[in-house]
Amino acid sequence: MRFLILLLLAACALAGLQTWRIGGLTEKADQTQRIIGTLSAGIESRDNAINRLNDQAETRERQEQSLRVQLSQAGRLARDREVHIQRLLNENQEMRDWYAARLPDGISRMHQRPAFASAADYLRWLSGGNELPDTGKLTGH
């Protein structure tokens, strides 16, 4: 009978030990679940950032392609305009003479400006009140 009581006490002790170990493992499992949740949120955040950056890259690529098309069209228009001007110059002596003539002094002065060391110098020059030519005078053009 003593043996049976000792065996029963040993079984209770083992059951208590196992319960204590299971409690510790449950706590570790909960902690592991929290870590997994944190890591999953970090991965999801990273994936969202990657997707956003991919979308931005695709948008920029489409915009770049659009700008390239516009640049090509602008270049084509400029070439067509140059060809048209050259054709007009070749077929009309009066137009050739006008094109080759020197601009009036007032217009030439409008295209001239001094060298500027800074933006402030440029602003001072702009507000300096540079006189424009009198438009009431007729020019050769």
mmCIF file of C-alpha atoms in Angstrom:
data_model
loop_
_atom_site.group_PDB
_atom_site.id
_atom_site.type_symbol
_atom_site.label_atom_id
_atom_site.label_comp_id
_atom_site.label_asym_id
_atom_site.label_seq_id
_atom_site.Cartn_x
_atom_site.Cartn_y
_atom_site.Cartn_z
ATOM 1 C CA MET A 1 0.000 0.000 0.000
ATOM 2 C CA ARG A 2 2.891 2.362 0.729
ATOM 3 C CA PHE A 3 4.230 1.612 -2.651
ATOM 4 C CA LEU A 4 0.899 2.547 -4.194
ATOM 5 C CA ILE A 5 0.806 5.818 -2.257
ATOM 6 C CA LEU A 6 4.393 6.621 -3.290
ATOM 7 C CA LEU A 7 3.533 5.784 -6.860
ATOM 8 C CA LEU A 8 0.463 8.020 -6.669
ATOM 9 C CA LEU A 9 2.531 10.867 -5.152
ATOM 10 C CA ALA A 10 5.181 10.436 -7.854
ATOM 11 C CA ALA A 11 2.470 10.506 -10.533
ATOM 12 C CA CYS A 12 1.010 13.699 -9.005
ATOM 13 C CA ALA A 13 4.486 15.258 -8.889
ATOM 14 C CA LEU A 14 5.104 14.331 -12.524
ATOM 15 C CA ALA A 15 1.681 15.699 -13.478
ATOM 16 C CA GLY A 16 2.466 18.961 -11.654
ATOM 17 C CA LEU A 17 5.873 19.151 -13.333
ATOM 18 C CA GLN A 18 4.305 18.566 -16.737
ATOM 19 C CA THR A 19 1.636 21.209 -16.044
ATOM 20 C CA TRP A 20 4.353 23.698 -15.098
ATOM 21 C CA ARG A 21 6.354 22.856 -18.272
ATOM 22 C CA ILE A 22 3.217 23.145 -20.430
ATOM 23 C CA GLY A 23 2.520 26.567 -18.888
ATOM 24 C CA GLY A 24 6.061 27.687 -19.767
ATOM 25 C CA LEU A 25 5.703 26.334 -23.294
ATOM 26 C CA THR A 26 2.353 28.088 -23.686
ATOM 27 C CA GLU A 27 3.976 31.364 -22.663
ATOM 28 C CA LYS A 28 6.801 30.785 -25.156
ATOM 29 C CA ALA A 29 4.249 29.950 -27.875
ATOM 30 C CA ASP A 30 2.358 33.185 -27.134
ATOM 31 C CA GLN A 31 5.596 35.166 -27.268
ATOM 32 C CA THR A 32 6.508 33.455 -30.543
ATOM 33 C CA GLN A 33 3.071 34.322 -31.972
ATOM 34 C CA ARG A 34 3.603 37.969 -31.046
ATOM 35 C CA ILE A 35 7.011 37.950 -32.749
ATOM 36 C CA ILE A 36 5.501 36.303 -35.838
ATOM 37 C CA GLY A 37 2.756 38.958 -35.890
ATOM 38 C CA THR A 38 5.328 41.752 -35.657
ATOM 39 C CA LEU A 39 7.467 40.219 -38.397
ATOM 40 C CA SER A 40 4.406 39.644 -40.593
ATOM 41 C CA ALA A 41 3.413 43.291 -40.202
ATOM 42 C CA GLY A 42 6.959 44.326 -41.129
ATOM 43 C CA ILE A 43 6.918 42.086 -44.203
ATOM 44 C CA GLU A 44 3.511 43.424 -45.229
ATOM 45 C CA SER A 45 4.754 46.998 -44.808
ATOM 46 C CA ARG A 46 7.838 46.207 -46.899
ATOM 47 C CA ASP A 47 5.695 44.563 -49.599
ATOM 48 C CA ASN A 48 3.417 47.622 -49.682
ATOM 49 C CA ALA A 49 6.442 49.901 -50.044
ATOM 50 C CA ILE A 50 7.815 47.730 -52.871
ATOM 51 C CA ASN A 51 4.449 47.767 -54.647
ATOM 52 C CA ARG A 52 4.186 51.542 -54.249
ATOM 53 C CA LEU A 53 7.709 52.026 -55.625
ATOM 54 C CA ASN A 54 6.949 49.704 -58.550
ATOM 55 C CA ASP A 55 3.803 51.699 -59.322
ATOM 56 C CA GLN A 56 5.774 54.950 -59.178
ATOM 57 C CA ALA A 57 8.444 53.502 -61.469
ATOM 58 C CA GLU A 58 5.795 52.414 -63.985
ATOM 59 C CA THR A 59 4.159 55.853 -63.839
ATOM 60 C CA ARG A 60 7.506 57.582 -64.396
ATOM 61 C CA GLU A 61 8.271 55.216 -67.259
ATOM 62 C CA ARG A 62 4.949 56.077 -68.928
ATOM 63 C CA GLN A 63 5.591 59.794 -68.364
ATOM 64 C CA GLU A 64 9.096 59.463 -69.791
ATOM 65 C CA GLN A 65 7.723 57.678 -72.860
ATOM 66 C CA SER A 66 5.120 60.417 -73.285
ATOM 67 C CA LEU A 67 7.820 63.098 -73.018
ATOM 68 C CA ARG A 68 9.957 61.261 -75.569
ATOM 69 C CA VAL A 69 7.011 61.194 -77.977
ATOM 70 C CA GLN A 70 6.387 64.912 -77.386
ATOM 71 C CA LEU A 71 10.085 65.669 -77.917
ATOM 72 C CA SER A 72 10.051 63.695 -81.140
ATOM 73 C CA GLN A 73 6.954 65.567 -82.333
ATOM 74 C CA ALA A 74 8.485 68.924 -81.381
ATOM 75 C CA GLY A 75 11.669 68.036 -83.257
ATOM 76 C CA ARG A 76 9.651 67.004 -86.289
ATOM 77 C CA LEU A 77 7.680 70.277 -86.167
ATOM 78 C CA ALA A 78 10.903 72.292 -85.864
ATOM 79 C CA ARG A 79 12.405 70.481 -88.865
ATOM 80 C CA ASP A 80 9.209 71.023 -90.873
ATOM 81 C CA ARG A 81 9.240 74.718 -89.945
ATOM 82 C CA GLU A 82 12.889 75.047 -90.970
ATOM 83 C CA VAL A 83 12.177 73.306 -94.286
ATOM 84 C CA HIS A 84 9.200 75.605 -94.867
ATOM 85 C CA ILE A 85 11.253 78.724 -94.089
ATOM 86 C CA GLN A 86 14.054 77.526 -96.350
ATOM 87 C CA ARG A 87 11.567 76.809 -99.142
ATOM 88 C CA LEU A 88 10.112 80.327 -98.790
ATOM 89 C CA LEU A 89 13.588 81.841 -98.814
ATOM 90 C CA ASN A 90 14.574 79.882 -101.898
ATOM 91 C CA GLU A 91 11.512 80.893 -103.902
ATOM 92 C CA ASN A 92 11.208 84.577 -102.937
ATOM 93 C CA GLN A 93 14.021 87.115 -103.376
ATOM 94 C CA GLU A 94 12.235 89.735 -101.238
ATOM 95 C CA MET A 95 11.943 87.227 -98.379
ATOM 96 C CA ARG A 96 15.658 86.343 -98.721
ATOM 97 C CA ASP A 97 16.597 90.004 -98.508
ATOM 98 C CA TRP A 98 14.395 90.570 -95.447
ATOM 99 C CA TYR A 99 15.799 87.444 -93.754
ATOM 100 C CA ALA A 100 19.409 88.470 -94.412
ATOM 101 C CA ALA A 101 18.920 92.095 -93.292
ATOM 102 C CA ARG A 102 20.258 93.328 -89.981
ATOM 103 C CA LEU A 103 17.721 93.804 -87.181
ATOM 104 C CA PRO A 104 16.931 97.394 -86.145
ATOM 105 C CA ASP A 105 19.109 98.750 -83.331
ATOM 106 C CA GLY A 106 16.233 98.808 -80.837
ATOM 107 C CA ILE A 107 15.494 95.140 -81.403
ATOM 108 C CA SER A 108 19.188 94.239 -81.255
ATOM 109 C CA ARG A 109 19.501 96.060 -77.924
ATOM 110 C CA MET A 110 16.557 94.090 -76.547
ATOM 111 C CA HIS A 111 18.510 90.903 -77.191
ATOM 112 C CA GLN A 112 21.645 92.192 -75.445
ATOM 113 C CA ARG A 113 22.199 91.972 -71.725
ATOM 114 C CA PRO A 114 25.297 92.166 -69.574
ATOM 115 C CA ALA A 115 26.843 89.194 -67.813
ATOM 116 C CA PHE A 116 25.392 88.682 -64.331
ATOM 117 C CA ALA A 117 27.222 87.324 -61.313
ATOM 118 C CA SER A 118 24.042 86.471 -59.417
ATOM 119 C CA ALA A 119 20.279 86.420 -59.622
ATOM 120 C CA ALA A 120 20.191 89.629 -57.577
ATOM 121 C CA ASP A 121 22.290 91.389 -60.244
ATOM 122 C CA TYR A 122 19.829 90.238 -62.894
ATOM 123 C CA LEU A 123 16.854 91.510 -60.864
ATOM 124 C CA ARG A 124 18.583 94.885 -60.377
ATOM 125 C CA TRP A 125 19.193 95.081 -64.134
ATOM 126 C CA LEU A 126 15.554 94.219 -64.855
ATOM 127 C CA SER A 127 14.238 96.875 -62.495
ATOM 128 C CA GLY A 128 16.800 99.409 -63.714
ATOM 129 C CA GLY A 129 14.359 100.795 -66.270
ATOM 130 C CA ASN A 130 16.240 100.078 -69.479
ATOM 131 C CA GLU A 131 14.645 102.156 -72.190
ATOM 132 C CA LEU A 132 12.949 100.472 -75.095
ATOM 133 C CA PRO A 133 13.165 102.068 -78.530
ATOM 134 C CA ASP A 134 10.484 104.546 -79.570
ATOM 135 C CA THR A 135 7.948 102.470 -81.495
ATOM 136 C CA GLY A 136 6.605 105.552 -83.244
ATOM 137 C CA LYS A 137 9.689 105.679 -85.444
ATOM 138 C CA LEU A 138 9.551 103.617 -88.590
ATOM 139 C CA THR A 139 12.307 101.152 -89.227
ATOM 140 C CA GLY A 140 13.505 99.595 -92.438
ATOM 141 C CA HIS A 141 11.487 96.429 -91.808
#
